[in-house]
Amino acid sequence: MEEMEEELKCPVCGSFYREPILLPCSHNLCQACARNILVQTPEAESPRSRRASGSGASDYDYLDLDKMSLYSEADSGYGSYGGFASAPTTPSQKSPNGVRVFPPAVPPPAAHLSPALAPVPRNSCITCPQCHRSLVLDDRGLRGFPKNRVLEGVIDRYQQSKAAALKCQLCEKAPKEATVMCEQCDVFYCDPCRLRCHPPRGPLAKHRLVPPAQGRVSRRLSPRKVSTCTDHELENLSMYCVQCKVPVCYQCLEEGKHSSHEVKALGAMWKLHKSQLSQALNGLSDRAKEAKEFLVQLRNMVQQIQENSVEFEACLVAQCDALIDALNRRKAQLLARVNKEHEHKLKVVRDQISHCTVKLRQTTGLMEYCLEVIKENDPSGFLQISDALIRRVHLTEDQWGKGTLTPRMTTDFDLSLDNSPLLQSIHQLDFVQMKASPPVPATPILQLEECCTHNSSATLSWKQPPLSTVPAEGYILELDDGSGGQFREVYVGKETMCTVDGLHFNSTYNARIKAFNKTGVSQYSKTLVLQTSEAAWFAFDPGSAHSDIIFSNDNLTVTCSSYDDRVVLGKTGFSKGVHYWELTVDRYDNHPDPAFGVARIDVMKDVMLGKDDKAWAITEGGITKEATVGVLLDLNRKTLTFFINDEQQGPIAFENMEGLLFPAVSLNRNVQFLGASEDISLTPTQMSLVLAPVALANLQPLHTKTRRCLHGTQSCWLHLCPLSTAVPAQPPHE
């Protein structure tokens, strides 16, 4: 019967019900606990005002929680009440069941009065702590609720069946063993709680305290109280109202609200409901039996899972250890080959060192001998041996020139370990499912009509075959390096279209796509060949420019709102090939210093171009109106050259130009660049048309002319001209 104990405890105080009352929602409360959770309602919500206005036909009207401002706290326990109007800040206490209990705002009832007879605040409201339904009490207060005598009887029998010693009912944490029981209070006390809560003075001095065992017997032998009508306290309940589903007395049928309702004998309905409850319990008992058997099955599964887990882990560790042992053995074999190659290289080099050392010793000896012969003063003796010595010197010199001073062995190891298949196998190492896994997705189809290239970008589109029934979780797009090298992944995701930026100009790329799901990957699609543009059209890039730069004319025109120099880049970057573009000075006032050149994407934007190590530029003081400035970026030779009016400005301005470089200019206030910009990627044949005779120069900025400080309203207007006028007039020399 221990599982039943929670049914016998009050949701407010957490103890067994004492004088339980039955709420209209069929839940129970201790009578004292019901008083503790009462709250006062506004006058407009009282039953009297409701009846006066003609609303509400029931004695107990459920309230709108929004109007009463009663809310639950995260649906656990009971809500935070505002308290009585006379004590709105009264702190609450919390019961073991999580219900907030508010002490009464009125003085506690006298000791000789029961909780039911004590006065109840006017317009009081009570809310069920279990279903949270609220109702307003009428003038009868808590006496209007019927007492649950059946629940009292069940609690008495349950307590009597427990063989353990009776515990104190007032201990807060661990209840101690009770030493006495007060017959008047009907409470078991331990010695500390009796001295604290039931002192032998005042009205409590007349209470009779008995041993706990005697108190239990007196409880059991006390006559059962007869249930009386809540509306007519002198009348016993003798009938049952079928419509209201409550027991009623004879007077309720004569003059009460049940006079027109169907009623039946209380004893007959008692037996009928007992029979219905027994039948319902039969079905519930079957479910409980099934639940017990299911719990046994689950507990057995827990044990079996633990045993299988230990066995499976041991098997997995053994398999992984076997793989590691095999890898270690292969590692030893490969290291042996490396050591063999190492010894072979050392032997060849050491033999060459020994051979070269012997020849060097012989050569040195011959040289010393010849020097001593030269010192002799005997002409005839010298001439006798000079021819032979000369032949020996030439012969020795020839011997050194026949590859003797070239190493016979390189320092590099001609061994390359291809571990990608093994790594891929390790990454794909997984458990084989007992049930059949779904198949891999079908091979995707490239939609050629939607695939295209633009400048250094390529856009690819694909789809699943029309009759494919296996869904794909994603796709893997691969491109080579533009030179026929290995493929590499450039996109992994669920989309069916992708644009790849940053490709080389005038290059051919191979692309392929495959699909994947949890089972694996599909076959590769057919390879698509993509050709990037030979020439690149570019405009200025607002995204990377300084905030003082103002764009217009579809980003082909830029101005500056600051007197200081500001940098703006082109949208297209170059990392391969030969590129040339021009800018025409349309307006040039007060000799400003615009700068032209190339820069990296992270160049400083608030200083003149070329003042940091991420930009290379020219600033010519001799620029005049309508002058044309050309920039030649040869990434094949890694050089940067500048032209003004088709004349090369000095030798090559910069060398060792590598990486991704963008066209760049810097300008100050009222300096404006107009028009479109065109870049041509030149072939080696075309290069001869634009390259004038040049001399190699060290890598240094071409800023040798004196810079002028910018004052006043200096301005410069430059126009980006088509390349049709961009070829230098000088004849080719290469």
XYZ file of C-alpha atoms in Angstrom:
734
model
C 0.000 0.000 0.000
C 3.037 2.311 0.041
C 2.368 3.354 -3.588
C -0.968 4.776 -2.411
C 0.649 7.173 0.052
C 0.931 10.047 -2.433
C -2.843 9.858 -2.998
C -3.385 10.431 0.727
C -1.219 13.543 1.090
C -2.354 17.125 0.805
C -0.792 18.994 -2.147
C -0.285 22.064 0.048
C 1.273 20.804 3.257
C 2.572 17.482 1.957
C 1.194 15.583 4.991
C -1.745 13.223 5.264
C -5.095 14.937 4.829
C -6.684 16.212 8.041
C -10.371 17.001 7.811
C -10.245 16.950 3.989
C -12.791 18.929 2.031
C -13.876 18.122 -1.527
C -13.608 20.924 -4.090
C -16.003 21.090 -7.071
C -13.087 20.004 -9.318
C -12.977 16.667 -7.353
C -9.608 17.466 -5.745
C -9.094 17.513 -1.978
C -7.544 19.897 0.529
C -6.991 19.942 4.254
C -9.438 22.363 5.805
C -6.577 24.301 7.426
C -4.612 24.357 4.170
C -7.649 25.644 2.316
C -7.750 28.633 4.667
C -4.037 29.299 4.033
C -4.402 29.636 0.266
C -7.446 31.918 0.337
C -7.058 35.264 -1.397
C -9.341 38.250 -1.383
C -11.103 39.188 -4.627
C -12.388 42.566 -5.837
C -15.924 43.436 -4.880
C -17.064 43.117 -8.475
C -16.074 39.453 -8.499
C -18.033 38.431 -5.380
C -20.854 35.870 -5.728
C -23.344 38.374 -4.455
C -22.513 40.918 -7.160
C -22.566 38.154 -9.785
C -25.984 36.946 -8.680
C -27.237 40.509 -8.526
C -26.172 41.088 -12.115
C -27.808 37.861 -13.234
C -24.580 36.057 -14.154
C -23.561 32.696 -12.808
C -26.041 29.998 -11.926
C -23.702 27.986 -9.706
C -22.930 28.600 -6.036
C -19.243 28.473 -6.886
C -18.195 30.516 -9.891
C -14.834 29.783 -11.539
C -12.859 32.963 -12.147
C -10.997 34.239 -15.141
C -7.332 33.960 -14.228
C -6.456 37.063 -16.226
C -8.975 39.176 -14.318
C -7.768 37.814 -10.992
C -4.096 38.126 -11.973
C -3.438 34.618 -10.753
C -0.704 32.866 -12.693
C 1.146 29.621 -12.330
C 4.918 29.683 -12.096
C 6.179 27.746 -15.094
C 3.308 25.265 -14.611
C 4.904 23.833 -11.483
C 3.490 24.408 -8.022
C 1.046 27.204 -7.531
C 1.046 30.784 -8.721
C 2.157 33.935 -6.976
C -0.854 35.550 -5.355
C -1.255 39.179 -4.601
C -2.436 38.330 -1.083
C -5.226 40.020 0.774
C -5.885 43.665 0.208
C -4.951 44.386 3.794
C -1.540 42.722 3.500
C -0.353 42.723 -0.114
C 3.274 42.085 0.736
C 2.776 39.112 3.015
C 5.579 36.652 2.258
C 4.672 33.160 1.167
C 5.906 29.793 2.295
C 6.366 26.765 0.100
C 5.103 23.285 0.852
C 7.040 20.097 0.035
C 4.841 19.704 -3.061
C 5.901 23.064 -4.495
C 2.655 24.904 -3.633
C 2.989 28.428 -2.279
C 1.048 28.768 0.966
C 0.076 32.243 2.127
C -0.630 32.847 5.819
C -4.016 34.367 6.556
C -4.195 38.127 6.709
C -6.767 38.033 9.487
C -5.999 37.030 13.067
C -5.905 33.236 13.509
C -9.048 31.623 14.908
C -9.354 30.923 18.583
C -8.101 27.573 19.777
C -11.585 26.360 20.611
C -12.844 27.060 17.052
C -12.324 24.585 14.205
C -11.024 25.876 10.851
C -14.458 25.458 9.345
C -16.112 27.692 12.000
C -13.456 30.407 11.890
C -14.424 33.583 10.025
C -13.413 33.808 6.359
C -12.418 37.142 4.761
C -15.094 38.719 2.672
C -15.032 38.051 -1.100
C -12.487 35.246 -0.662
C -11.278 33.131 -3.562
C -9.648 29.708 -3.516
C -7.716 28.103 -6.348
C -7.107 24.385 -6.611
C -3.332 23.818 -6.398
C -3.590 20.825 -8.720
C -5.779 21.950 -11.646
C -5.476 25.720 -10.945
C -9.217 26.366 -11.267
C -10.365 29.293 -9.148
C -13.738 29.872 -7.494
C -15.252 32.468 -5.181
C -16.602 31.421 -1.798
C -20.122 32.340 -0.796
C -21.255 33.423 2.655
C -20.851 29.908 4.031
C -17.094 30.018 3.395
C -15.320 26.668 3.687
C -18.441 25.136 5.224
C -19.922 25.158 1.752
C -17.562 22.343 0.687
C -18.482 18.737 1.595
C -16.134 16.799 3.842
C -14.487 13.762 2.268
C -15.289 11.134 4.933
C -14.229 8.291 2.653
C -10.742 9.747 2.301
C -10.520 10.122 6.081
C -11.428 6.458 6.526
C -8.824 5.335 3.982
C -6.137 7.381 5.721
C -7.046 5.900 9.095
C -6.829 2.357 7.770
C -3.549 3.086 6.019
C -1.971 4.522 9.147
C -3.211 1.625 11.227
C -1.707 -0.884 8.787
C 1.776 0.593 9.149
C 3.763 -1.337 11.707
C 6.408 1.334 12.097
C 6.383 3.642 15.095
C 4.227 6.738 14.807
C 6.126 9.841 13.761
C 5.735 13.412 14.863
C 3.490 15.381 12.529
C 5.163 18.754 13.107
C 8.838 18.011 12.486
C 9.983 19.932 9.443
C 12.724 17.655 8.015
C 13.284 14.170 9.441
C 10.224 13.368 11.610
C 11.123 12.029 15.019
C 9.242 9.312 16.852
C 6.070 10.649 18.498
C 5.866 10.526 22.292
C 2.341 11.852 22.898
C -0.927 12.525 21.102
C -3.401 15.297 21.861
C -6.945 13.955 21.644
C -8.424 17.427 21.170
C -5.913 18.540 18.466
C -5.703 15.003 16.989
C -1.950 15.532 16.426
C 1.070 13.349 17.319
C 3.966 15.261 18.941
C 7.580 14.516 19.732
C 8.962 16.105 22.906
C 10.623 19.161 21.237
C 7.549 19.906 19.100
C 5.189 19.427 22.085
C 7.145 21.961 24.153
C 7.286 24.393 21.230
C 3.791 24.017 19.742
C 1.637 22.631 22.562
C 2.784 24.218 25.865
C 0.831 23.123 28.993
C -0.631 26.563 29.685
C -3.606 28.677 28.771
C -6.408 26.922 26.877
C -4.009 24.109 25.880
C -3.611 23.085 29.524
C -7.051 21.435 29.415
C -6.144 19.206 26.438
C -5.635 15.520 27.152
C -2.279 14.052 26.083
C -2.079 10.269 25.688
C 0.613 7.835 24.471
C 0.761 7.389 20.675
C -0.451 3.779 20.760
C -3.500 4.721 22.862
C -4.174 7.623 20.522
C -4.177 5.276 17.541
C -6.685 2.984 19.254
C -8.916 5.897 20.217
C -8.846 7.095 16.625
C -9.874 3.662 15.368
C -12.618 3.234 17.994
C -14.072 6.727 17.575
C -17.566 6.564 16.038
C -17.772 7.486 12.359
C -19.371 10.836 11.852
C -22.512 10.925 9.749
C -22.309 13.136 6.686
C -24.680 16.055 6.803
C -25.871 18.404 4.084
C -23.733 21.465 3.493
C -26.831 23.606 2.866
C -28.890 22.153 5.734
C -26.516 21.184 8.522
C -29.188 19.403 10.568
C -30.201 17.095 7.704
C -28.404 13.860 6.812
C -27.600 13.072 3.183
C -30.136 10.481 2.032
C -30.607 10.926 -1.730
C -28.401 11.415 -4.825
C -29.037 14.080 -7.484
C -28.319 12.494 -10.862
C -28.093 15.837 -12.675
C -25.742 17.575 -10.216
C -23.959 14.290 -9.258
C -23.914 15.155 -5.536
C -25.609 13.636 -2.453
C -28.559 15.728 -1.187
C -30.864 15.731 1.824
C -34.672 15.582 2.008
C -34.962 19.322 2.536
C -32.932 20.002 -0.668
C -35.621 18.127 -2.576
C -38.417 20.097 -0.970
C -37.154 23.658 -1.146
C -33.662 23.700 -2.604
C -32.332 23.916 -6.104
C -32.578 20.133 -6.570
C -36.384 20.088 -6.281
C -36.873 19.639 -10.018
C -33.901 17.305 -10.571
C -33.916 13.547 -10.929
C -32.854 11.877 -7.674
C -32.231 8.310 -6.616
C -31.717 6.490 -3.359
C -28.299 7.064 -1.859
C -27.706 3.358 -1.109
C -28.635 2.235 -4.621
C -26.379 4.801 -6.252
C -23.638 3.889 -3.800
C -23.748 0.256 -4.913
C -24.021 1.252 -8.595
C -20.979 3.518 -8.472
C -19.034 0.893 -6.523
C -19.793 -1.590 -9.263
C -18.722 0.889 -11.977
C -15.516 1.673 -10.122
C -14.762 -2.051 -9.740
C -15.262 -2.604 -13.465
C -13.011 0.341 -14.306
C -10.406 -1.001 -11.896
C -10.400 -4.348 -13.690
C -9.267 -2.713 -16.911
C -6.743 -0.564 -15.067
C -5.458 -3.633 -13.221
C -4.784 -5.360 -16.539
C -2.839 -2.333 -17.727
C -0.889 -2.248 -14.467
C -0.025 -5.919 -14.860
C 1.181 -5.300 -18.407
C 3.214 -2.340 -17.185
C 4.913 -4.498 -14.519
C 5.793 -7.126 -17.097
C 7.090 -4.396 -19.411
C 9.275 -2.986 -16.630
C 10.739 -6.431 -16.052
C 11.477 -6.666 -19.755
C 13.160 -3.234 -19.752
C 15.298 -4.136 -16.725
C 16.404 -7.319 -18.477
C 17.240 -5.237 -21.554
C 19.429 -2.941 -19.447
C 21.451 -5.907 -18.240
C 21.698 -7.363 -21.741
C 22.760 -4.009 -23.208
C 25.535 -3.707 -20.646
C 26.813 -7.207 -21.385
C 26.639 -6.701 -25.159
C 28.368 -3.331 -24.845
C 31.341 -4.848 -22.998
C 31.642 -7.632 -25.573
C 31.313 -5.273 -28.526
C 33.870 -2.804 -27.123
C 36.364 -5.623 -26.656
C 35.832 -6.739 -30.262
C 36.202 -3.189 -31.556
C 39.424 -2.633 -29.597
C 40.839 -5.905 -30.951
C 40.002 -4.936 -34.554
C 41.507 -1.462 -34.190
C 44.615 -2.908 -32.540
C 44.997 -5.289 -35.487
C 44.815 -2.348 -37.900
C 47.388 -0.437 -35.850
C 49.708 -3.466 -35.807
C 49.408 -3.833 -39.579
C 50.132 -0.116 -40.016
C 53.166 -0.361 -37.729
C 54.503 -3.320 -39.727
C 54.038 -1.402 -42.968
C 55.674 1.593 -41.349
C 58.709 -0.500 -40.482
C 58.926 -1.763 -44.081
C 58.731 1.742 -45.505
C 61.323 3.023 -43.043
C 63.610 0.185 -44.126
C 63.292 1.339 -47.736
C 64.025 4.917 -46.699
C 67.091 3.776 -44.773
C 68.253 1.777 -47.776
C 67.904 4.811 -50.012
C 69.663 6.867 -47.364
C 72.626 4.490 -47.234
C 72.827 4.356 -51.021
C 72.921 8.151 -51.325
C 75.552 8.409 -48.596
C 77.705 5.736 -50.271
C 77.621 7.463 -53.648
C 78.431 10.866 -52.149
C 81.213 9.476 -49.950
C 82.758 7.636 -52.908
C 82.676 10.867 -54.886
C 84.234 12.716 -51.941
C 87.023 10.117 -51.762
C 87.637 10.209 -55.503
C 87.585 14.006 -55.605
C 89.927 14.184 -52.610
C 92.507 11.951 -54.314
C 92.337 13.940 -57.548
C 92.561 17.214 -55.618
C 95.640 15.948 -53.780
C 97.242 14.966 -57.092
C 96.300 18.300 -58.636
C 97.701 20.214 -55.680
C 100.917 18.229 -55.829
C 101.279 18.907 -59.543
C 100.659 22.626 -58.974
C 103.288 22.833 -56.238
C 105.770 20.913 -58.365
C 105.185 23.220 -61.302
C 105.668 26.274 -59.121
C 108.994 24.944 -57.916
C 110.077 24.192 -61.494
C 109.261 27.751 -62.494
C 111.626 28.966 -59.789
C 114.597 27.181 -61.438
C 117.096 29.405 -63.339
C 118.446 26.724 -65.698
C 116.813 27.445 -69.090
C 117.976 24.289 -70.786
C 116.842 22.062 -67.942
C 113.486 23.857 -67.740
C 112.867 23.443 -71.457
C 113.586 19.737 -71.225
C 110.550 19.150 -68.945
C 108.305 22.129 -69.668
C 106.452 20.522 -72.579
C 105.587 17.464 -70.541
C 104.453 19.585 -67.580
C 102.265 21.722 -69.805
C 100.613 18.607 -71.256
C 100.051 17.192 -67.752
C 98.507 20.492 -66.549
C 96.130 20.619 -69.523
C 95.254 16.959 -69.110
C 94.526 17.430 -65.400
C 92.422 20.490 -66.151
C 90.417 18.541 -68.716
C 89.800 15.794 -66.204
C 88.220 18.313 -63.780
C 85.955 19.653 -66.487
C 84.230 16.412 -67.454
C 81.447 16.443 -64.813
C 83.855 15.799 -61.990
C 82.536 18.797 -60.045
C 78.899 17.788 -60.505
C 77.270 15.781 -57.666
C 76.427 12.255 -58.728
C 73.496 12.108 -56.303
C 70.758 14.581 -55.389
C 69.873 15.356 -51.803
C 66.165 14.861 -52.454
C 64.567 11.493 -51.891
C 62.746 10.236 -54.968
C 60.140 8.547 -52.813
C 56.607 9.897 -52.349
C 54.200 8.185 -49.987
C 50.622 8.183 -51.289
C 48.534 7.852 -48.128
C 45.336 9.423 -49.446
C 43.600 6.080 -50.202
C 44.401 4.811 -46.723
C 43.223 8.043 -45.084
C 40.028 7.902 -47.096
C 39.497 4.296 -46.012
C 40.081 5.282 -42.384
C 37.591 8.126 -42.666
C 35.065 5.768 -44.224
C 35.669 3.106 -41.584
C 32.271 2.540 -40.001
C 30.024 -0.148 -38.615
C 28.107 -2.398 -40.938
C 24.438 -2.128 -40.097
C 22.565 -5.335 -39.518
C 19.693 -4.123 -41.673
C 20.141 -3.227 -45.312
C 21.360 0.338 -45.777
C 19.733 2.575 -48.378
C 21.630 2.868 -51.661
C 23.876 5.756 -52.575
C 22.325 8.575 -54.628
C 22.450 8.605 -58.398
C 25.170 10.455 -60.281
C 24.268 14.157 -60.703
C 23.827 15.651 -64.171
C 25.547 18.930 -65.077
C 23.133 21.406 -66.699
C 25.322 22.707 -69.506
C 22.888 25.438 -70.531
C 23.296 27.092 -67.109
C 27.071 26.677 -66.748
C 29.191 29.671 -67.785
C 32.354 31.662 -67.066
C 32.830 35.394 -66.542
C 36.225 37.010 -66.134
C 37.915 34.868 -63.460
C 34.696 33.262 -62.180
C 32.889 30.088 -63.165
C 29.250 29.207 -62.442
C 28.129 25.578 -62.481
C 24.644 24.084 -62.125
C 23.569 20.471 -61.711
C 20.565 18.311 -60.838
C 19.607 14.769 -59.902
C 18.483 12.417 -62.698
C 14.718 12.641 -63.355
C 14.036 8.989 -62.408
C 16.223 8.976 -59.293
C 14.424 7.625 -56.209
C 17.277 7.973 -53.695
C 17.511 11.503 -52.273
C 20.900 13.174 -51.965
C 21.888 14.912 -48.743
C 24.453 17.111 -50.480
C 26.917 17.527 -53.327
C 30.702 17.825 -53.706
C 32.055 20.034 -56.505
C 35.680 19.523 -57.560
C 37.967 21.579 -59.845
C 41.533 21.025 -60.955
C 44.235 23.717 -60.728
C 43.799 24.979 -64.298
C 46.952 23.216 -65.451
C 45.729 19.632 -65.563
C 46.680 18.913 -61.952
C 44.810 17.073 -59.226
C 41.174 17.782 -58.456
C 40.313 19.538 -55.185
C 37.014 20.209 -53.425
C 35.696 23.755 -53.879
C 32.121 23.309 -52.588
C 30.277 20.901 -50.270
C 26.601 21.565 -49.540
C 22.962 21.082 -50.470
C 22.704 23.737 -53.202
C 22.585 22.770 -56.885
C 24.383 25.867 -58.182
C 27.775 27.292 -57.248
C 29.960 30.184 -58.423
C 33.727 29.817 -57.989
C 35.723 33.071 -57.914
C 39.443 33.790 -58.032
C 40.337 31.583 -61.026
C 43.219 32.374 -63.371
C 42.504 34.278 -66.564
C 42.917 32.564 -69.901
C 43.024 29.145 -68.239
C 41.225 25.857 -68.789
C 39.642 24.143 -65.773
C 38.052 20.713 -65.453
C 35.021 20.377 -63.155
C 33.060 17.402 -61.867
C 30.343 16.812 -59.276
C 29.184 13.910 -57.105
C 26.321 13.415 -54.632
C 26.399 11.868 -51.167
C 24.103 10.626 -48.403
C 24.575 8.680 -45.155
C 25.381 5.504 -47.097
C 28.135 6.909 -49.278
C 28.961 8.931 -52.391
C 27.841 8.510 -55.972
C 29.974 8.209 -59.069
C 31.456 11.394 -60.533
C 29.550 13.188 -63.245
C 31.016 13.753 -66.671
C 33.922 16.199 -66.612
C 33.068 19.716 -67.789
C 35.817 21.842 -69.394
C 35.668 25.564 -68.514
C 37.646 28.333 -70.227
C 38.114 31.587 -68.313
C 38.174 34.941 -70.076
C 41.198 36.194 -71.963
C 40.281 39.806 -71.211
C 38.759 41.107 -68.005
C 36.447 44.070 -67.683
C 36.499 45.590 -64.260
C 35.043 48.553 -62.405
C 35.915 50.109 -59.073
C 35.028 48.103 -55.962
C 32.859 49.915 -53.364
C 33.194 47.072 -50.893
C 36.928 47.515 -50.279
C 37.250 51.290 -50.802
C 37.672 53.972 -48.142
C 34.467 55.521 -46.832
C 35.425 58.920 -48.297
C 35.243 57.515 -51.831
C 31.975 58.347 -53.647
C 30.823 56.058 -56.479
C 28.527 56.756 -59.427
C 27.917 55.727 -63.018
C 27.720 52.008 -62.129
C 30.969 52.252 -60.132
C 32.870 53.520 -63.191
C 33.212 57.017 -61.729
C 34.771 57.787 -58.349
C 35.258 61.002 -56.442
C 36.666 61.782 -53.008
C 35.249 63.976 -50.255
C 38.530 64.388 -48.360
C 41.643 66.524 -48.902
C 43.724 63.496 -47.880
C 44.638 60.693 -50.254
C 42.204 57.771 -50.378
C 42.693 54.416 -52.141
C 40.201 52.564 -54.334
C 40.739 49.150 -55.961
C 39.379 47.468 -59.057
C 36.956 44.592 -58.636
C 39.110 42.074 -60.495
C 42.413 40.720 -59.224
C 45.207 39.118 -61.232
C 47.589 36.331 -60.247
C 48.651 34.997 -63.645
C 49.311 36.291 -67.144
C 50.092 39.730 -68.645
C 47.663 42.622 -68.133
C 47.630 46.226 -69.353
C 45.205 49.097 -68.726
C 45.192 52.870 -69.228
C 43.735 55.972 -67.597
C 43.376 59.320 -69.344
C 43.698 62.566 -67.405
C 40.597 64.548 -68.298
C 41.131 67.352 -65.799
C 44.247 68.298 -63.867
C 44.241 71.409 -61.656
C 46.808 72.750 -59.177
C 49.169 69.827 -59.746
C 47.689 67.191 -57.442
C 49.456 63.864 -56.920
C 47.207 60.998 -57.988
C 48.893 57.605 -57.803
C 48.432 54.666 -60.190
C 49.480 51.061 -59.768
C 48.492 47.764 -58.152
C 47.854 46.670 -54.577
C 46.839 43.737 -52.458
C 43.321 43.505 -51.067
C 44.440 44.531 -47.537
C 46.317 47.679 -48.600
C 45.969 50.768 -46.384
C 43.093 52.867 -47.711
C 43.812 56.186 -45.926
C 47.304 56.987 -47.280
C 48.716 57.615 -50.732
C 49.060 54.456 -52.788
C 52.535 52.966 -52.447
C 53.362 54.175 -48.944
C 53.023 50.714 -47.415
C 54.470 47.329 -48.389
C 51.206 46.145 -49.970
C 51.033 48.535 -52.937
C 53.250 49.489 -55.887
C 52.506 52.770 -57.666
C 53.775 55.754 -59.692
C 53.144 59.450 -59.011
C 54.417 61.640 -61.831
C 54.737 65.385 -61.287
C 54.840 65.955 -65.054
C 51.304 64.776 -65.737
C 49.290 67.310 -67.737
C 45.754 67.539 -68.947
C 44.731 64.784 -71.380
C 47.790 62.713 -70.507
C 47.380 58.929 -70.696
C 48.773 56.718 -67.929
C 49.309 53.039 -68.749
C 50.010 50.190 -66.321
C 51.596 46.931 -67.533
C 51.512 44.032 -65.046
C 53.512 41.073 -66.364
C 53.000 38.238 -63.875
C 54.853 35.814 -66.122
C 58.025 37.872 -65.663
C 56.849 39.216 -62.298
C 57.366 42.855 -63.346
C 55.394 46.118 -63.230
C 55.958 48.894 -65.774
C 54.362 52.333 -66.240
C 53.743 54.419 -69.382
C 52.765 58.075 -69.853
C 51.549 59.048 -73.302
C 52.813 55.698 -74.679
C 56.338 56.337 -73.400
C 57.816 53.993 -70.830
C 58.745 55.771 -67.633
C 62.273 54.641 -66.928
C 63.203 50.979 -66.578
C 61.005 48.314 -65.044
C 59.529 49.922 -61.950
C 59.084 46.814 -59.796
C 60.159 43.178 -59.907
C 59.194 40.005 -58.067
C 55.492 40.794 -58.385
C 53.622 37.747 -57.035
C 50.275 36.871 -55.494
C 46.816 38.292 -56.137
C 47.076 41.935 -57.234
C 44.303 44.450 -57.992
C 44.371 47.620 -60.128
C 44.530 50.560 -57.725
C 44.558 54.359 -57.668
C 44.673 56.951 -54.907
C 43.030 60.370 -55.143
C 42.134 63.341 -53.002
C 39.306 65.855 -53.020
C 37.918 66.879 -56.420
C 40.014 64.232 -58.152
C 37.703 62.132 -60.260
C 38.136 59.113 -62.495
C 35.568 58.770 -65.272
C 34.616 56.116 -67.794
C 35.117 52.348 -68.063
C 38.243 50.346 -67.422
C 39.402 47.565 -69.680
C 42.092 44.983 -69.111
C 43.594 42.825 -71.813
C 45.411 39.608 -70.936
C 48.214 39.547 -73.478
C 49.722 36.505 -75.129
C 53.504 36.328 -75.604
C 53.046 37.463 -79.231
C 50.999 40.474 -78.202
C 53.525 41.360 -75.537
C 55.968 42.520 -78.187
C 53.514 45.226 -79.219
C 53.625 46.975 -75.877
C 57.076 46.306 -74.461
C 59.637 48.987 -75.094
C 63.362 48.397 -74.449
C 63.715 48.038 -70.714
C 66.528 47.410 -68.293
C 66.225 45.360 -65.132
C 65.893 47.363 -61.945
C 65.951 46.488 -58.269
C 62.668 46.233 -56.398
C 62.126 49.744 -55.139
C 59.257 52.256 -55.333
C 59.369 54.594 -58.305
C 58.905 57.659 -56.090
C 62.114 59.529 -56.930
C 60.465 62.850 -57.753
C 59.730 65.421 -55.101
C 56.208 65.113 -53.728
C 54.120 68.222 -53.279
C 51.937 68.889 -50.236
C 48.275 69.163 -51.110
C 46.738 72.546 -50.318
C 43.684 74.464 -51.358
C 41.295 72.947 -53.876
C 43.692 70.983 -56.089
C 41.835 68.622 -58.370
C 42.498 66.022 -61.016
C 40.072 64.409 -63.480
C 41.116 61.152 -65.108
C 39.290 59.191 -67.765
C 39.649 55.430 -68.218
C 40.006 54.941 -71.955
C 39.364 51.833 -74.070
C 42.434 49.856 -74.971
C 42.110 50.689 -78.649
C 44.352 53.697 -77.970
C 46.453 51.998 -75.331
C 49.218 50.398 -77.427
C 52.472 52.360 -77.093
C 53.653 53.948 -80.296
C 57.230 52.737 -79.913
C 58.188 49.843 -82.214
C 58.778 46.458 -80.625
C 62.334 45.496 -79.714
C 61.736 41.953 -78.493
